[in-house]
GROMACS .gro file of C-alpha atoms in nm:
model
  197
    1UNK     CA    1  33.536   6.900  17.088
    2UNK     CA    2  33.635   6.757  17.425
    3UNK     CA    3  33.466   6.441  17.550
    4UNK     CA    4  33.253   6.618  17.811
    5UNK     CA    5  33.113   6.850  17.544
    6UNK     CA    6  33.053   6.555  17.317
    7UNK     CA    7  32.857   6.377  17.590
    8UNK     CA    8  32.659   6.694  17.669
    9UNK     CA    9  32.567   6.728  17.303
   10UNK     CA   10  32.392   6.390  17.317
   11UNK     CA   11  32.163   6.518  17.592
   12UNK     CA   12  32.088   6.838  17.402
   13UNK     CA   13  32.014   6.652  17.080
   14UNK     CA   14  31.793   6.400  17.262
   15UNK     CA   15  31.598   6.677  17.435
   16UNK     CA   16  31.542   6.854  17.102
   17UNK     CA   17  31.430   6.527  16.942
   18UNK     CA   18  31.186   6.450  17.224
   19UNK     CA   19  31.038   6.800  17.199
   20UNK     CA   20  30.995   6.775  16.822
   21UNK     CA   21  30.845   6.427  16.861
   22UNK     CA   22  30.599   6.551  17.124
   23UNK     CA   23  30.478   6.825  16.888
   24UNK     CA   24  30.446   6.594  16.588
   25UNK     CA   25  30.345   6.260  16.733
   26UNK     CA   26  30.123   6.316  17.039
   27UNK     CA   27  29.792   6.320  16.843
   28UNK     CA   28  29.874   5.999  16.654
   29UNK     CA   29  30.001   5.842  16.975
   30UNK     CA   30  29.664   5.909  17.141
   31UNK     CA   31  29.486   5.742  16.848
   32UNK     CA   32  29.726   5.450  16.884
   33UNK     CA   33  29.623   5.405  17.246
   34UNK     CA   34  29.256   5.388  17.143
   35UNK     CA   35  29.338   5.138  16.869
   36UNK     CA   36  29.529   4.907  17.105
   37UNK     CA   37  29.270   4.941  17.380
   38UNK     CA   38  28.991   4.854  17.138
   39UNK     CA   39  29.172   4.547  17.013
   40UNK     CA   40  29.275   4.421  17.357
   41UNK     CA   41  28.929   4.464  17.507
   42UNK     CA   42  28.759   4.286  17.217
   43UNK     CA   43  28.949   3.956  17.230
   44UNK     CA   44  29.219   4.084  16.996
   45UNK     CA   45  29.591   4.069  17.047
   46UNK     CA   46  29.901   4.266  16.970
   47UNK     CA   47  30.181   4.123  16.758
   48UNK     CA   48  30.511   4.313  16.758
   49UNK     CA   49  30.829   4.280  16.557
   50UNK     CA   50  31.160   4.445  16.481
   51UNK     CA   51  31.529   4.373  16.429
   52UNK     CA   52  31.825   4.441  16.658
   53UNK     CA   53  31.742   4.723  16.898
   54UNK     CA   54  31.391   4.732  16.755
   55UNK     CA   55  31.356   4.362  16.839
   56UNK     CA   56  31.447   4.445  17.198
   57UNK     CA   57  31.185   4.723  17.195
   58UNK     CA   58  30.919   4.486  17.057
   59UNK     CA   59  31.000   4.230  17.326
   60UNK     CA   60  31.001   4.498  17.597
   61UNK     CA   61  30.662   4.630  17.485
   62UNK     CA   62  30.498   4.286  17.485
   63UNK     CA   63  30.647   4.211  17.828
   64UNK     CA   64  30.475   4.525  17.960
   65UNK     CA   65  30.142   4.406  17.818
   66UNK     CA   66  30.155   4.044  17.928
   67UNK     CA   67  30.319   4.122  18.261
   68UNK     CA   68  30.239   4.470  18.381
   69UNK     CA   69  30.346   4.824  18.320
   70UNK     CA   70  30.343   5.023  18.645
   71UNK     CA   71  30.047   4.872  18.828
   72UNK     CA   72  29.883   4.534  18.865
   73UNK     CA   73  29.611   4.451  18.615
   74UNK     CA   74  29.498   4.154  18.411
   75UNK     CA   75  29.750   4.032  18.152
   76UNK     CA   76  29.698   4.159  17.799
   77UNK     CA   77  29.739   3.941  17.489
   78UNK     CA   78  30.062   4.008  17.306
   79UNK     CA   79  30.330   3.817  17.116
   80UNK     CA   80  30.676   3.939  17.018
   81UNK     CA   81  30.748   3.775  16.684
   82UNK     CA   82  31.126   3.807  16.726
   83UNK     CA   83  31.163   3.593  17.038
   84UNK     CA   84  31.111   3.233  16.925
   85UNK     CA   85  31.449   3.126  16.792
   86UNK     CA   86  31.319   2.792  16.666
   87UNK     CA   87  31.053   2.958  16.450
   88UNK     CA   88  31.290   3.230  16.332
   89UNK     CA   89  31.568   2.990  16.235
   90UNK     CA   90  31.333   2.735  16.078
   91UNK     CA   91  31.150   2.995  15.872
   92UNK     CA   92  31.474   3.176  15.794
   93UNK     CA   93  31.636   2.853  15.679
   94UNK     CA   94  31.339   2.731  15.474
   95UNK     CA   95  31.193   3.058  15.338
   96UNK     CA   96  31.458   3.324  15.397
   97UNK     CA   97  31.516   3.584  15.668
   98UNK     CA   98  31.273   3.828  15.507
   99UNK     CA   99  30.985   3.585  15.580
  100UNK     CA  100  31.043   3.538  15.955
  101UNK     CA  101  30.772   3.784  16.066
  102UNK     CA  102  30.539   3.751  15.768
  103UNK     CA  103  30.503   3.376  15.826
  104UNK     CA  104  30.412   3.429  16.192
  105UNK     CA  105  30.161   3.704  16.109
  106UNK     CA  106  29.995   3.464  15.866
  107UNK     CA  107  29.986   3.192  16.132
  108UNK     CA  108  29.873   3.402  16.428
  109UNK     CA  109  29.713   3.725  16.306
  110UNK     CA  110  29.336   3.769  16.295
  111UNK     CA  111  29.107   4.053  16.188
  112UNK     CA  112  29.093   4.301  16.474
  113UNK     CA  113  29.449   4.230  16.591
  114UNK     CA  114  29.717   4.501  16.578
  115UNK     CA  115  30.071   4.471  16.447
  116UNK     CA  116  30.327   4.698  16.610
  117UNK     CA  117  30.599   4.716  16.345
  118UNK     CA  118  30.927   4.876  16.452
  119UNK     CA  119  31.199   4.977  16.206
  120UNK     CA  120  31.417   5.286  16.249
  121UNK     CA  121  31.473   5.317  15.873
  122UNK     CA  122  31.126   5.212  15.764
  123UNK     CA  123  31.295   4.982  15.513
  124UNK     CA  124  31.354   4.650  15.695
  125UNK     CA  125  31.234   4.391  15.441
  126UNK     CA  126  31.104   4.146  15.700
  127UNK     CA  127  30.905   4.419  15.876
  128UNK     CA  128  30.771   4.547  15.542
  129UNK     CA  129  30.651   4.197  15.457
  130UNK     CA  130  30.493   4.161  15.802
  131UNK     CA  131  30.293   4.479  15.740
  132UNK     CA  132  30.177   4.350  15.402
  133UNK     CA  133  30.072   4.019  15.559
  134UNK     CA  134  29.891   4.199  15.841
  135UNK     CA  135  29.692   4.403  15.591
  136UNK     CA  136  29.594   4.084  15.409
  137UNK     CA  137  29.467   3.950  15.742
  138UNK     CA  138  29.263   4.269  15.808
  139UNK     CA  139  29.484   4.382  16.093
  140UNK     CA  140  29.570   4.743  16.167
  141UNK     CA  141  29.926   4.865  16.203
  142UNK     CA  142  30.107   5.090  16.444
  143UNK     CA  143  30.443   5.158  16.277
  144UNK     CA  144  30.734   5.311  16.465
  145UNK     CA  145  30.993   5.448  16.224
  146UNK     CA  146  31.231   5.738  16.169
  147UNK     CA  147  31.431   5.886  15.881
  148UNK     CA  148  31.112   5.988  15.700
  149UNK     CA  149  30.947   5.648  15.728
  150UNK     CA  150  31.106   5.478  15.427
  151UNK     CA  151  30.902   5.209  15.249
  152UNK     CA  152  30.670   5.173  15.547
  153UNK     CA  153  30.541   5.524  15.485
  154UNK     CA  154  30.412   5.409  15.145
  155UNK     CA  155  30.248   5.091  15.276
  156UNK     CA  156  30.029   5.223  15.554
  157UNK     CA  157  29.655   5.273  15.519
  158UNK     CA  158  29.467   5.574  15.651
  159UNK     CA  159  29.340   5.354  15.933
  160UNK     CA  160  29.696   5.273  16.044
  161UNK     CA  161  29.909   5.480  16.282
  162UNK     CA  162  30.253   5.605  16.180
  163UNK     CA  163  30.483   5.725  16.458
  164UNK     CA  164  30.780   5.853  16.259
  165UNK     CA  165  31.046   6.012  16.479
  166UNK     CA  166  31.170   6.337  16.318
  167UNK     CA  167  31.539   6.247  16.320
  168UNK     CA  168  31.793   6.062  16.104
  169UNK     CA  169  32.021   5.910  16.368
  170UNK     CA  170  31.932   5.557  16.474
  171UNK     CA  171  32.017   5.615  16.841
  172UNK     CA  172  31.784   5.915  16.868
  173UNK     CA  173  31.504   5.729  16.691
  174UNK     CA  174  31.539   5.429  16.922
  175UNK     CA  175  31.541   5.653  17.231
  176UNK     CA  176  31.209   5.804  17.127
  177UNK     CA  177  31.067   5.466  17.025
  178UNK     CA  178  31.097   5.326  17.376
  179UNK     CA  179  30.928   5.638  17.516
  180UNK     CA  180  30.646   5.599  17.261
  181UNK     CA  181  30.597   5.237  17.364
  182UNK     CA  182  30.591   5.334  17.730
  183UNK     CA  183  30.337   5.606  17.651
  184UNK     CA  184  30.117   5.350  17.474
  185UNK     CA  185  30.136   5.126  17.781
  186UNK     CA  186  30.048   5.415  18.009
  187UNK     CA  187  29.752   5.511  17.790
  188UNK     CA  188  29.619   5.155  17.782
  189UNK     CA  189  29.647   5.129  18.160
  190UNK     CA  190  29.480   5.468  18.206
  191UNK     CA  191  29.179   5.349  18.004
  192UNK     CA  192  29.168   5.009  18.172
  193UNK     CA  193  29.200   5.145  18.524
  194UNK     CA  194  28.989   5.458  18.477
  195UNK     CA  195  29.263   5.717  18.524
  196UNK     CA  196  29.206   6.079  18.435
  197UNK     CA  197  29.488   6.332  18.402
   0.00000   0.00000   0.00000
């Protein structure tokens, strides 16, 4: 395969993945919007976490809530649990890397808050432990995964939202994850600002 064909194949695969994700995930995504809107408009907040590219996605999502998405509005309460290097290194040093999100959920999470847990494999131990801690604190979960959902798929309650991208390649899963997060932001803003489509 020549390089141009190889590059073109990425676009084709991404398009197919987005189409499959739209068919499978749109209903759960709409429920996720309602869940986040309910929390944010009832003095709740959103905690988000992930590792690597998923950490960047968690940080990006919270920036859209606290700052703005596409239009001016009041700031929304959100915290990216992977951004405070002092907490992460202190907890990692004292309790182990797998506790870096769990410890923060236990410190910050309250009933009615939502944890947005992002892991392409569904098996990241620190994200798994954050979900378990969130459940103990009577929080609901929106999990963004791929590859069948891994361990996360077994942990979620019926009241949680699972957005599992139907693909096995990390890059495709991450591409859809950022679109899902943008769609959640758009849905929240539509409800806050009274948009109808």
